[in-house]
């Protein structure tokens, strides 16, 4: 190694050491889930959702999927595209879904469990714009995309990469997924979300995941690697291209999170009971389709139910109604024995107090609802239209604090500290006792972003607020980033696949094999 390279490496290590953060960990939530629905109310939501499927049905804009469901026993109107399913067919299908599953990326040490007590956090996915306090708000591009990946890889509390932390608008839409998959697989070693708009985008992601693990598609199906989000076009419509993606993922044994995006007052009736019933009908319809296609395919019950501002029609997040929906949706997912996905979104336009308290409200709803996956957990701003570098750091602090809150207590003879109490008389202090000295480095959570200095010290240090400190942190982390190792042969095979597919798509269009 040259002197210059050693100096740069030393600089990276030094920068990494200056940002305190928790080590990578699997987070488990052993709190008893909160329940906002009484048992008879939960049964009523189920019953009304079954009536929605039986009496009104779902518009399924995919002829192949309609035929599959018709063969399975559903009532299909091919003229309108509406599919009605009776509760017996729905319940029989969803009973085949696994209650837990594992996704394994190219770094097997980063495998994640979904279901049970597990809770996983992802980056934001899909915003067309990005913002940071150095360069301002701008249209997302590929270099921003790569920087967001580098930042996510540098933050240990982020378990998973959302579907395109920003949508890079400088890349051609038909081949964008190839470049984003390649960047994600090389710049991170974590589970990530695929783009499932159509069969080919999903299939490219599945094949590239198999290459990254050095396995066949059959091996990948036995031990899945990837997930996608299938949003329902509420009310009661499944898009044709997304259904193609759903079927492709299920056929190859990869995970799907069926997530109705339901804003009360706009996309559902204005009441929470109606929103939950509609969400439940839409989610179970998608879950049933995955299990009819491939029984046992990994699938999640998704919820993204909030409300609009009835004065303007604008979406609102982190509201009391959103928080209650996160808790109630967990009750529904547990009723069916399904892993549960939800979100901790906010509606703020800048990284400010509103962004923090709305995110925290929704996050508590997700945690107390028993969520196994909190999607958009880090970086979401402006109602999901912008990925923010500072917000990703702020969210990492919130998520770390939550992970520490979920850590079980030690309650044993040593933890009671009676010996220390015997050393310190009334009115004394415990700073110098052996009990304190043995534990003071690790006794409490050390924040990444919070500043606990007194006012004089804080002012002397530049009087920087949390957003300004977040700017410092993401810059330090990007300077310290090191790309995770990849075997040269794997790297070459990935590059060859992207080049081959790009040539095919540019010649024949995205529908070609």
CSV table of C-alpha atoms in Angstrom, one decimal:
chain,number,residue,atom,x,y,z
A,1,UNK,CA,0.0,0.0,0.0
A,2,UNK,CA,1.4,3.4,-0.9
A,3,UNK,CA,1.9,6.1,1.7
A,4,UNK,CA,-0.9,8.1,0.0
A,5,UNK,CA,-3.3,5.2,0.2
A,6,UNK,CA,-2.4,4.5,3.8
A,7,UNK,CA,-3.0,8.1,4.6
A,8,UNK,CA,-6.5,8.0,3.0
A,9,UNK,CA,-7.3,4.7,4.7
A,10,UNK,CA,-6.2,6.1,8.1
A,11,UNK,CA,-8.4,9.1,7.4
A,12,UNK,CA,-11.4,6.9,6.7
A,13,UNK,CA,-10.9,5.0,10.0
A,14,UNK,CA,-10.5,8.2,11.9
A,15,UNK,CA,-13.7,9.6,10.5
A,16,UNK,CA,-15.6,6.4,11.1
A,17,UNK,CA,-14.5,6.5,14.7
A,18,UNK,CA,-15.8,10.0,15.3
A,19,UNK,CA,-19.5,9.0,14.7
A,20,UNK,CA,-20.7,6.9,17.6
A,21,UNK,CA,-23.4,4.4,16.7
A,22,UNK,CA,-24.6,1.0,17.8
A,23,UNK,CA,-23.1,-2.1,16.2
A,24,UNK,CA,-25.1,-4.0,13.5
A,25,UNK,CA,-27.7,-6.0,15.3
A,26,UNK,CA,-30.9,-7.9,14.8
A,27,UNK,CA,-33.6,-6.0,16.7
A,28,UNK,CA,-36.4,-7.9,18.5
A,29,UNK,CA,-39.5,-6.5,20.1
A,30,UNK,CA,-40.6,-8.5,23.1
A,31,UNK,CA,-43.1,-5.9,24.3
A,32,UNK,CA,-46.7,-7.2,24.4
A,33,UNK,CA,-48.4,-5.6,21.4
A,34,UNK,CA,-50.9,-2.8,22.1
A,35,UNK,CA,-54.5,-3.4,21.0
A,36,UNK,CA,-56.8,-0.6,19.9
A,37,UNK,CA,-59.5,-2.9,18.7
A,38,UNK,CA,-61.5,-5.1,21.1
A,39,UNK,CA,-61.9,-8.7,20.0
A,40,UNK,CA,-65.4,-8.2,18.7
A,41,UNK,CA,-64.2,-5.1,16.8
A,42,UNK,CA,-61.4,-7.1,15.2
A,43,UNK,CA,-63.9,-9.7,14.1
A,44,UNK,CA,-66.1,-7.0,12.7
A,45,UNK,CA,-63.3,-5.6,10.6
A,46,UNK,CA,-62.6,-9.1,9.3
A,47,UNK,CA,-66.3,-9.7,8.5
A,48,UNK,CA,-66.8,-6.4,6.7
A,49,UNK,CA,-63.6,-6.9,4.7
A,50,UNK,CA,-64.9,-10.3,3.6
A,51,UNK,CA,-68.2,-8.6,2.5
A,52,UNK,CA,-66.1,-6.2,0.4
A,53,UNK,CA,-64.4,-9.1,-1.4
A,54,UNK,CA,-67.7,-11.1,-1.8
A,55,UNK,CA,-70.1,-8.3,-2.7
A,56,UNK,CA,-68.0,-5.5,-4.4
A,57,UNK,CA,-64.8,-7.4,-5.4
A,58,UNK,CA,-61.4,-6.1,-6.6
A,59,UNK,CA,-60.6,-4.8,-10.1
A,60,UNK,CA,-57.7,-6.9,-11.2
A,61,UNK,CA,-56.1,-5.3,-14.4
A,62,UNK,CA,-54.3,-8.4,-15.4
A,63,UNK,CA,-55.9,-11.0,-17.5
A,64,UNK,CA,-53.6,-13.9,-16.6
A,65,UNK,CA,-54.1,-13.2,-12.8
A,66,UNK,CA,-57.9,-13.1,-13.4
A,67,UNK,CA,-57.7,-16.5,-15.1
A,68,UNK,CA,-55.6,-18.0,-12.3
A,69,UNK,CA,-58.1,-16.8,-9.7
A,70,UNK,CA,-61.1,-18.0,-11.7
A,71,UNK,CA,-59.5,-21.5,-11.9
A,72,UNK,CA,-59.0,-21.4,-8.2
A,73,UNK,CA,-62.8,-20.7,-7.7
A,74,UNK,CA,-63.2,-16.9,-7.7
A,75,UNK,CA,-66.0,-15.2,-9.6
A,76,UNK,CA,-64.6,-13.2,-12.4
A,77,UNK,CA,-66.2,-10.6,-14.6
A,78,UNK,CA,-63.8,-10.3,-17.6
A,79,UNK,CA,-65.6,-7.3,-19.0
A,80,UNK,CA,-65.1,-5.1,-16.0
A,81,UNK,CA,-62.0,-7.0,-14.6
A,82,UNK,CA,-63.7,-7.3,-11.2
A,83,UNK,CA,-62.9,-10.4,-9.2
A,84,UNK,CA,-65.0,-11.5,-6.2
A,85,UNK,CA,-63.7,-14.1,-3.8
A,86,UNK,CA,-65.7,-15.8,-1.0
A,87,UNK,CA,-64.3,-15.9,2.4
A,88,UNK,CA,-63.7,-19.7,2.3
A,89,UNK,CA,-61.4,-19.3,-0.7
A,90,UNK,CA,-59.6,-16.3,0.8
A,91,UNK,CA,-59.0,-18.1,4.2
A,92,UNK,CA,-57.9,-21.3,2.6
A,93,UNK,CA,-55.3,-19.5,0.5
A,94,UNK,CA,-53.9,-17.2,3.2
A,95,UNK,CA,-53.6,-20.2,5.6
A,96,UNK,CA,-50.8,-21.5,3.3
A,97,UNK,CA,-48.6,-18.4,3.8
A,98,UNK,CA,-45.6,-18.8,6.2
A,99,UNK,CA,-45.8,-16.9,9.5
A,100,UNK,CA,-42.0,-16.3,9.3
A,101,UNK,CA,-39.4,-16.3,6.7
A,102,UNK,CA,-35.7,-15.2,6.2
A,103,UNK,CA,-34.1,-13.1,3.4
A,104,UNK,CA,-30.4,-13.7,2.8
A,105,UNK,CA,-28.4,-11.1,0.8
A,106,UNK,CA,-24.9,-11.7,-0.6
A,107,UNK,CA,-23.4,-11.1,2.8
A,108,UNK,CA,-25.0,-14.0,4.8
A,109,UNK,CA,-24.3,-12.3,8.1
A,110,UNK,CA,-26.8,-9.6,7.1
A,111,UNK,CA,-29.7,-12.2,6.7
A,112,UNK,CA,-33.0,-10.8,8.2
A,113,UNK,CA,-35.9,-12.6,9.7
A,114,UNK,CA,-39.5,-11.4,9.1
A,115,UNK,CA,-42.3,-12.4,11.6
A,116,UNK,CA,-42.3,-13.3,15.2
A,117,UNK,CA,-40.5,-10.7,17.4
A,118,UNK,CA,-38.2,-9.4,14.6
A,119,UNK,CA,-38.3,-5.7,13.6
A,120,UNK,CA,-36.3,-4.4,10.6
A,121,UNK,CA,-35.8,-0.9,9.4
A,122,UNK,CA,-35.3,0.2,5.7
A,123,UNK,CA,-34.3,3.4,3.9
A,124,UNK,CA,-36.8,5.5,2.2
A,125,UNK,CA,-37.8,4.2,-1.2
A,126,UNK,CA,-38.9,6.0,-4.4
A,127,UNK,CA,-38.6,9.8,-3.9
A,128,UNK,CA,-38.0,11.7,-7.2
A,129,UNK,CA,-36.1,14.5,-5.3
A,130,UNK,CA,-33.3,14.7,-2.8
A,131,UNK,CA,-32.2,17.3,-0.3
A,132,UNK,CA,-29.3,18.1,1.8
A,133,UNK,CA,-28.3,21.4,3.6
A,134,UNK,CA,-25.2,21.7,1.5
A,135,UNK,CA,-26.5,21.4,-2.1
A,136,UNK,CA,-30.2,22.1,-1.5
A,137,UNK,CA,-33.3,20.4,-3.1
A,138,UNK,CA,-32.8,18.9,-6.5
A,139,UNK,CA,-34.0,16.2,-8.8
A,140,UNK,CA,-32.6,12.8,-7.8
A,141,UNK,CA,-29.7,11.5,-10.0
A,142,UNK,CA,-27.6,8.4,-10.0
A,143,UNK,CA,-24.8,9.9,-7.9
A,144,UNK,CA,-27.3,11.0,-5.3
A,145,UNK,CA,-28.6,7.4,-5.4
A,146,UNK,CA,-25.2,6.0,-4.9
A,147,UNK,CA,-24.4,8.4,-2.0
A,148,UNK,CA,-27.7,7.5,-0.3
A,149,UNK,CA,-26.6,3.8,-0.6
A,150,UNK,CA,-23.2,4.6,0.9
A,151,UNK,CA,-24.8,6.4,3.8
A,152,UNK,CA,-27.2,3.6,4.4
A,153,UNK,CA,-24.4,1.1,4.4
A,154,UNK,CA,-22.6,3.2,6.9
A,155,UNK,CA,-25.5,3.3,9.3
A,156,UNK,CA,-25.7,0.1,11.3
A,157,UNK,CA,-29.3,0.5,12.3
A,158,UNK,CA,-30.5,0.4,8.7
A,159,UNK,CA,-31.1,-3.2,8.0
A,160,UNK,CA,-32.4,-3.0,4.4
A,161,UNK,CA,-32.4,-0.8,1.3
A,162,UNK,CA,-35.8,0.5,0.1
A,163,UNK,CA,-36.8,0.3,-3.5
A,164,UNK,CA,-34.6,3.1,-4.9
A,165,UNK,CA,-33.8,5.5,-2.0
A,166,UNK,CA,-34.2,8.2,-4.7
A,167,UNK,CA,-35.4,7.5,-8.3
A,168,UNK,CA,-32.5,8.6,-10.4
A,169,UNK,CA,-34.1,10.8,-13.1
A,170,UNK,CA,-30.9,11.0,-15.2
A,171,UNK,CA,-31.1,7.3,-16.1
A,172,UNK,CA,-33.3,6.0,-18.9
A,173,UNK,CA,-36.6,4.6,-17.4
A,174,UNK,CA,-36.4,1.3,-19.3
A,175,UNK,CA,-32.9,0.4,-18.0
A,176,UNK,CA,-32.8,2.4,-14.8
A,177,UNK,CA,-33.5,-0.7,-12.7
A,178,UNK,CA,-30.4,-2.4,-14.1
A,179,UNK,CA,-28.1,0.4,-12.9
A,180,UNK,CA,-29.9,0.8,-9.5
A,181,UNK,CA,-29.7,-3.0,-8.9
A,182,UNK,CA,-26.0,-3.0,-9.8
A,183,UNK,CA,-25.2,-0.1,-7.5
A,184,UNK,CA,-27.2,-1.6,-4.7
A,185,UNK,CA,-25.5,-5.0,-5.0
A,186,UNK,CA,-22.0,-3.5,-5.2
A,187,UNK,CA,-22.2,-0.5,-2.8
A,188,UNK,CA,-24.1,-2.4,0.0
A,189,UNK,CA,-24.3,-6.0,1.2
A,190,UNK,CA,-27.8,-5.8,2.6
A,191,UNK,CA,-31.2,-7.1,1.7
A,192,UNK,CA,-32.9,-4.8,-0.8
A,193,UNK,CA,-36.3,-4.1,-2.4
A,194,UNK,CA,-36.7,-4.9,-6.1
A,195,UNK,CA,-38.8,-2.9,-8.5
A,196,UNK,CA,-41.8,-5.0,-9.5
A,197,UNK,CA,-43.3,-2.8,-12.2
A,198,UNK,CA,-43.7,-5.6,-14.7
A,199,UNK,CA,-42.2,-9.1,-15.0
A,200,UNK,CA,-38.9,-8.1,-16.5
A,201,UNK,CA,-37.8,-5.6,-13.9
A,202,UNK,CA,-38.6,-8.1,-11.1
A,203,UNK,CA,-36.9,-11.0,-13.0
A,204,UNK,CA,-33.7,-8.9,-13.6
A,205,UNK,CA,-33.5,-8.2,-9.9
A,206,UNK,CA,-34.0,-11.9,-9.0
A,207,UNK,CA,-31.4,-13.0,-11.5
A,208,UNK,CA,-28.8,-10.4,-10.3
A,209,UNK,CA,-29.5,-11.4,-6.7
A,210,UNK,CA,-28.7,-15.0,-7.6
A,211,UNK,CA,-25.5,-14.0,-9.4
A,212,UNK,CA,-24.4,-11.9,-6.3
A,213,UNK,CA,-24.9,-15.0,-4.1
A,214,UNK,CA,-23.3,-17.4,-6.7
A,215,UNK,CA,-26.4,-19.5,-6.9
A,216,UNK,CA,-29.1,-20.7,-9.3
A,217,UNK,CA,-32.7,-19.4,-9.4
A,218,UNK,CA,-33.8,-22.7,-7.8
A,219,UNK,CA,-31.4,-22.2,-4.9
A,220,UNK,CA,-32.6,-18.6,-4.5
A,221,UNK,CA,-36.2,-19.8,-4.4
A,222,UNK,CA,-35.4,-22.2,-1.6
A,223,UNK,CA,-33.6,-19.4,0.4
A,224,UNK,CA,-35.0,-16.1,-0.8
A,225,UNK,CA,-32.9,-12.9,-1.1
A,226,UNK,CA,-35.2,-10.1,-2.1
A,227,UNK,CA,-38.6,-8.4,-1.5
A,228,UNK,CA,-40.8,-6.0,-3.3
A,229,UNK,CA,-43.7,-3.8,-2.3
A,230,UNK,CA,-46.9,-4.2,-4.2
A,231,UNK,CA,-49.0,-1.1,-3.6
A,232,UNK,CA,-52.7,-1.4,-4.2
A,233,UNK,CA,-54.3,1.4,-6.2
A,234,UNK,CA,-56.9,2.0,-3.6
A,235,UNK,CA,-59.8,1.8,-3.7
A,236,UNK,CA,-60.0,-1.8,-4.8
A,237,UNK,CA,-57.7,-1.9,-7.9
A,238,UNK,CA,-54.6,-4.0,-8.6
A,239,UNK,CA,-52.5,-2.5,-11.4
A,240,UNK,CA,-51.7,-4.8,-14.3
A,241,UNK,CA,-47.9,-4.3,-14.3
A,242,UNK,CA,-47.5,-4.5,-10.6
A,243,UNK,CA,-49.6,-7.8,-10.6
A,244,UNK,CA,-47.1,-9.1,-13.2
A,245,UNK,CA,-44.3,-8.2,-10.7
A,246,UNK,CA,-46.3,-9.9,-7.9
A,247,UNK,CA,-46.7,-13.1,-9.8
A,248,UNK,CA,-43.0,-13.1,-10.9
A,249,UNK,CA,-41.8,-12.7,-7.3
A,250,UNK,CA,-44.1,-15.4,-6.0
A,251,UNK,CA,-43.3,-17.9,-8.8
A,252,UNK,CA,-39.6,-17.5,-7.9
A,253,UNK,CA,-40.1,-17.8,-4.1
A,254,UNK,CA,-39.2,-14.2,-3.4
A,255,UNK,CA,-41.0,-12.0,-0.8
A,256,UNK,CA,-43.9,-9.7,-1.5
A,257,UNK,CA,-45.4,-7.1,0.9
A,258,UNK,CA,-48.9,-6.4,-0.2
A,259,UNK,CA,-49.6,-2.8,0.9
A,260,UNK,CA,-52.8,-0.9,0.2
A,261,UNK,CA,-52.0,2.8,0.3
A,262,UNK,CA,-55.1,4.1,1.9
A,263,UNK,CA,-55.6,7.7,2.9
A,264,UNK,CA,-58.8,8.2,4.9
A,265,UNK,CA,-61.2,10.7,3.3
A,266,UNK,CA,-59.7,10.3,-0.2
A,267,UNK,CA,-59.0,6.7,-1.0
A,268,UNK,CA,-61.3,5.2,1.7
A,269,UNK,CA,-64.3,6.4,3.5
A,270,UNK,CA,-63.3,9.0,6.2
A,271,UNK,CA,-63.7,6.6,9.2
A,272,UNK,CA,-60.9,4.4,10.5
A,273,UNK,CA,-63.2,1.4,10.7
A,274,UNK,CA,-64.0,1.6,7.0
A,275,UNK,CA,-60.3,2.2,6.1
A,276,UNK,CA,-59.2,-0.8,8.0
A,277,UNK,CA,-61.9,-3.0,6.4
A,278,UNK,CA,-61.0,-1.8,2.9
A,279,UNK,CA,-57.2,-2.2,3.6
A,280,UNK,CA,-57.8,-5.7,5.0
A,281,UNK,CA,-59.8,-6.7,1.9
A,282,UNK,CA,-57.2,-5.4,-0.5
A,283,UNK,CA,-54.2,-6.9,1.5
A,284,UNK,CA,-55.8,-10.3,1.8
A,285,UNK,CA,-56.7,-10.4,-1.9
A,286,UNK,CA,-53.0,-9.9,-2.8
A,287,UNK,CA,-51.8,-12.4,-0.2
A,288,UNK,CA,-54.3,-15.0,-1.4
A,289,UNK,CA,-53.1,-14.5,-5.0
A,290,UNK,CA,-49.4,-15.1,-4.0
A,291,UNK,CA,-50.4,-18.4,-2.3
A,292,UNK,CA,-52.6,-19.6,-5.1
A,293,UNK,CA,-49.6,-19.0,-7.5
A,294,UNK,CA,-47.0,-20.6,-5.1
A,295,UNK,CA,-48.2,-22.0,-1.8
A,296,UNK,CA,-45.8,-21.1,0.9
A,297,UNK,CA,-44.2,-18.1,-0.9
A,298,UNK,CA,-43.0,-15.5,1.5
A,299,UNK,CA,-45.5,-12.7,1.9
A,300,UNK,CA,-46.2,-9.8,4.3
A,301,UNK,CA,-49.4,-8.1,5.4
A,302,UNK,CA,-48.8,-4.4,4.5
A,303,UNK,CA,-50.4,-1.3,5.9
A,304,UNK,CA,-50.0,2.3,4.9
A,305,UNK,CA,-53.2,3.8,6.3
A,306,UNK,CA,-53.3,7.5,7.2
A,307,UNK,CA,-55.5,10.5,6.5
A,308,UNK,CA,-55.7,13.6,4.4
A,309,UNK,CA,-56.0,17.1,5.6
A,310,UNK,CA,-59.7,17.7,4.9
A,311,UNK,CA,-59.1,21.4,4.5
A,312,UNK,CA,-56.7,20.9,1.5
A,313,UNK,CA,-56.8,17.2,0.5
A,314,UNK,CA,-53.0,17.0,1.3
A,315,UNK,CA,-51.8,13.7,2.8
A,316,UNK,CA,-51.0,13.8,6.5
A,317,UNK,CA,-48.7,11.3,8.3
A,318,UNK,CA,-47.7,10.7,11.9
A,319,UNK,CA,-51.2,11.7,13.0
A,320,UNK,CA,-53.1,10.0,15.8
A,321,UNK,CA,-55.2,8.3,13.2
A,322,UNK,CA,-52.1,7.0,11.4
A,323,UNK,CA,-50.7,5.8,14.7
A,324,UNK,CA,-53.9,4.0,15.6
A,325,UNK,CA,-54.0,2.4,12.1
A,326,UNK,CA,-50.4,1.1,12.6
A,327,UNK,CA,-51.5,-0.5,15.9
A,328,UNK,CA,-54.8,-1.9,14.6
A,329,UNK,CA,-53.1,-3.3,11.4
A,330,UNK,CA,-50.8,-5.3,13.6
A,331,UNK,CA,-53.8,-6.9,15.3
A,332,UNK,CA,-55.1,-7.9,11.8
A,333,UNK,CA,-51.8,-9.3,10.7
A,334,UNK,CA,-51.5,-11.4,13.8
A,335,UNK,CA,-55.1,-12.6,13.3
A,336,UNK,CA,-54.0,-14.2,10.1
A,337,UNK,CA,-50.5,-15.3,11.3
A,338,UNK,CA,-48.8,-13.1,8.7
A,339,UNK,CA,-45.6,-11.0,9.1
A,340,UNK,CA,-46.5,-7.3,9.3
A,341,UNK,CA,-45.1,-4.3,7.4
A,342,UNK,CA,-45.9,-0.6,8.1
A,343,UNK,CA,-44.3,2.8,7.9
A,344,UNK,CA,-43.2,5.8,10.1
A,345,UNK,CA,-43.8,8.6,7.6
A,346,UNK,CA,-44.1,12.3,8.2
A,347,UNK,CA,-45.5,15.2,6.1
A,348,UNK,CA,-42.9,17.9,7.0
A,349,UNK,CA,-41.2,19.8,4.1
A,350,UNK,CA,-38.0,20.3,6.1
A,351,UNK,CA,-36.0,18.5,8.7
A,352,UNK,CA,-37.5,20.2,11.7
A,353,UNK,CA,-39.5,19.5,14.9
A,354,UNK,CA,-42.6,18.5,12.9
A,355,UNK,CA,-40.5,15.9,11.0
A,356,UNK,CA,-39.2,14.5,14.2
A,357,UNK,CA,-42.5,14.3,16.2
A,358,UNK,CA,-44.6,12.9,13.4
A,359,UNK,CA,-42.0,10.3,12.6
A,360,UNK,CA,-41.8,9.3,16.3
A,361,UNK,CA,-45.6,9.1,16.6
A,362,UNK,CA,-45.9,6.7,13.6
A,363,UNK,CA,-42.8,4.8,14.8
A,364,UNK,CA,-44.3,4.1,18.2
A,365,UNK,CA,-47.5,3.0,16.5
A,366,UNK,CA,-45.4,0.6,14.3
A,367,UNK,CA,-43.5,-0.8,17.3
A,368,UNK,CA,-46.5,-1.2,19.6
A,369,UNK,CA,-48.4,-2.7,16.7
A,370,UNK,CA,-45.8,-5.4,16.4
A,371,UNK,CA,-44.4,-4.5,13.0
A,372,UNK,CA,-41.7,-6.8,11.5
A,373,UNK,CA,-40.8,-4.3,8.8
A,374,UNK,CA,-40.8,-0.5,9.0
A,375,UNK,CA,-40.5,0.6,5.4
A,376,UNK,CA,-39.3,4.2,4.7
A,377,UNK,CA,-37.8,4.2,8.2
A,378,UNK,CA,-34.9,6.5,7.4
A,379,UNK,CA,-34.8,9.5,5.1
A,380,UNK,CA,-38.4,10.1,4.2
A,381,UNK,CA,-39.3,13.8,3.9
A,382,UNK,CA,-42.0,16.0,2.2
A,383,UNK,CA,-44.6,13.3,2.2
A,384,UNK,CA,-42.3,10.9,0.4
A,385,UNK,CA,-41.4,13.2,-2.4
A,386,UNK,CA,-37.9,13.9,-1.1
A,387,UNK,CA,-35.0,11.8,0.3
A,388,UNK,CA,-33.1,13.8,2.8
A,389,UNK,CA,-29.6,13.1,3.9
A,390,UNK,CA,-30.1,15.0,7.2
A,391,UNK,CA,-33.4,13.2,7.9
A,392,UNK,CA,-31.6,9.8,7.4
A,393,UNK,CA,-29.2,10.7,10.2
A,394,UNK,CA,-32.1,12.0,12.4
A,395,UNK,CA,-34.0,8.8,11.7
A,396,UNK,CA,-31.0,6.7,12.5
A,397,UNK,CA,-30.9,8.3,15.9
A,398,UNK,CA,-34.6,7.6,16.4
A,399,UNK,CA,-34.2,4.0,15.3
A,400,UNK,CA,-31.2,3.4,17.5
A,401,UNK,CA,-33.0,4.8,20.5
A,402,UNK,CA,-36.0,2.5,19.7
A,403,UNK,CA,-33.7,-0.5,19.4
A,404,UNK,CA,-32.1,0.3,22.8
A,405,UNK,CA,-35.6,0.8,24.3
A,406,UNK,CA,-36.5,-2.7,23.0
A,407,UNK,CA,-33.4,-4.3,24.6
A,408,UNK,CA,-34.5,-6.5,27.5
A,409,UNK,CA,-33.5,-5.3,31.0
A,410,UNK,CA,-30.9,-7.0,33.1
A,411,UNK,CA,-32.4,-7.8,36.5
A,412,UNK,CA,-30.1,-9.8,38.6
A,413,UNK,CA,-28.1,-9.6,41.9
A,414,UNK,CA,-25.3,-7.5,40.4
A,415,UNK,CA,-27.7,-5.1,38.6
A,416,UNK,CA,-29.4,-4.2,41.9
A,417,UNK,CA,-26.1,-2.6,43.2
A,418,UNK,CA,-26.7,-3.2,46.9
A,419,UNK,CA,-22.9,-3.1,47.5
A,420,UNK,CA,-22.7,0.3,45.9
A,421,UNK,CA,-25.5,1.5,48.1
A,422,UNK,CA,-23.7,0.3,51.1
A,423,UNK,CA,-20.6,2.4,50.1
A,424,UNK,CA,-22.5,5.6,49.7
A,425,UNK,CA,-24.2,7.1,52.6
A,426,UNK,CA,-27.3,9.4,52.6
A,427,UNK,CA,-26.7,12.5,50.5
A,428,UNK,CA,-23.6,11.1,48.8
A,429,UNK,CA,-23.1,10.2,45.1
A,430,UNK,CA,-22.3,7.1,43.1
A,431,UNK,CA,-19.8,8.5,40.5
A,432,UNK,CA,-16.7,6.8,42.0
A,433,UNK,CA,-18.1,3.5,43.2
A,434,UNK,CA,-16.8,0.2,41.8
A,435,UNK,CA,-20.3,-0.6,40.5
A,436,UNK,CA,-20.4,2.6,38.5
A,437,UNK,CA,-16.7,2.5,37.3
A,438,UNK,CA,-17.3,-1.1,36.0
A,439,UNK,CA,-20.3,0.0,33.9
A,440,UNK,CA,-20.1,3.7,33.1
A,441,UNK,CA,-18.9,3.3,29.5
A,442,UNK,CA,-21.8,1.1,28.5
A,443,UNK,CA,-24.5,1.8,31.1
A,444,UNK,CA,-26.4,4.2,28.9
A,445,UNK,CA,-27.2,4.8,25.2
A,446,UNK,CA,-24.6,7.1,23.6
A,447,UNK,CA,-26.4,9.2,21.0
A,448,UNK,CA,-25.2,9.8,17.5
A,449,UNK,CA,-26.9,13.2,17.1
A,450,UNK,CA,-28.1,14.6,20.4
A,451,UNK,CA,-25.9,17.2,22.1
A,452,UNK,CA,-26.0,16.9,25.9
A,453,UNK,CA,-23.5,19.7,26.6
A,454,UNK,CA,-24.6,22.6,28.9
A,455,UNK,CA,-25.5,25.9,27.2
A,456,UNK,CA,-22.1,27.6,27.6
A,457,UNK,CA,-20.2,24.6,26.2
A,458,UNK,CA,-22.7,24.2,23.3
A,459,UNK,CA,-22.4,27.9,22.5
A,460,UNK,CA,-18.6,27.7,22.6
A,461,UNK,CA,-18.7,24.7,20.2
A,462,UNK,CA,-20.5,26.7,17.6
A,463,UNK,CA,-24.2,26.6,18.8
A,464,UNK,CA,-25.1,24.1,16.1
A,465,UNK,CA,-28.6,22.7,16.1
A,466,UNK,CA,-29.5,19.0,15.4
A,467,UNK,CA,-30.0,19.6,11.6
A,468,UNK,CA,-26.6,21.2,11.3
A,469,UNK,CA,-25.0,18.4,13.3
A,470,UNK,CA,-26.7,15.9,11.0
A,471,UNK,CA,-25.1,17.6,8.0
A,472,UNK,CA,-21.7,17.1,9.7
A,473,UNK,CA,-22.5,13.4,10.4
A,474,UNK,CA,-23.6,12.4,6.9
A,475,UNK,CA,-20.5,14.1,5.4
A,476,UNK,CA,-18.2,12.3,7.9
A,477,UNK,CA,-19.9,8.9,7.1
A,478,UNK,CA,-19.6,9.4,3.4
A,479,UNK,CA,-15.9,10.3,3.8
A,480,UNK,CA,-15.4,7.2,5.8
A,481,UNK,CA,-17.4,4.8,3.6
A,482,UNK,CA,-15.6,1.7,2.3
A,483,UNK,CA,-17.2,-0.5,-0.4
A,484,UNK,CA,-18.0,-4.0,0.8
A,485,UNK,CA,-15.8,-6.6,-0.7
A,486,UNK,CA,-17.1,-8.7,-3.7
A,487,UNK,CA,-15.4,-11.5,-5.5
A,488,UNK,CA,-14.0,-10.3,-8.9
A,489,UNK,CA,-15.7,-13.1,-10.8
A,490,UNK,CA,-19.1,-12.1,-9.3
A,491,UNK,CA,-18.5,-8.5,-10.1
A,492,UNK,CA,-17.6,-9.3,-13.7
A,493,UNK,CA,-20.7,-11.5,-14.0
A,494,UNK,CA,-23.0,-8.8,-12.7
A,495,UNK,CA,-21.4,-6.2,-15.1
A,496,UNK,CA,-21.8,-8.7,-18.0
A,497,UNK,CA,-25.5,-9.3,-17.1
A,498,UNK,CA,-26.2,-5.6,-17.0
A,499,UNK,CA,-24.5,-5.0,-20.3
A,500,UNK,CA,-26.3,-7.9,-22.0
A,501,UNK,CA,-29.7,-6.9,-20.7
A,502,UNK,CA,-29.2,-3.2,-21.6
A,503,UNK,CA,-28.4,-4.2,-25.1
A,504,UNK,CA,-31.5,-6.4,-25.3
A,505,UNK,CA,-33.8,-3.8,-23.9
A,506,UNK,CA,-32.4,-1.0,-26.1
A,507,UNK,CA,-32.9,-3.3,-29.1
A,508,UNK,CA,-36.2,-5.0,-28.3
A,509,UNK,CA,-37.8,-3.1,-25.5
A,510,UNK,CA,-38.3,-4.0,-21.9
A,511,UNK,CA,-40.6,-6.9,-22.7
A,512,UNK,CA,-37.8,-9.0,-24.2
A,513,UNK,CA,-36.1,-11.9,-22.6
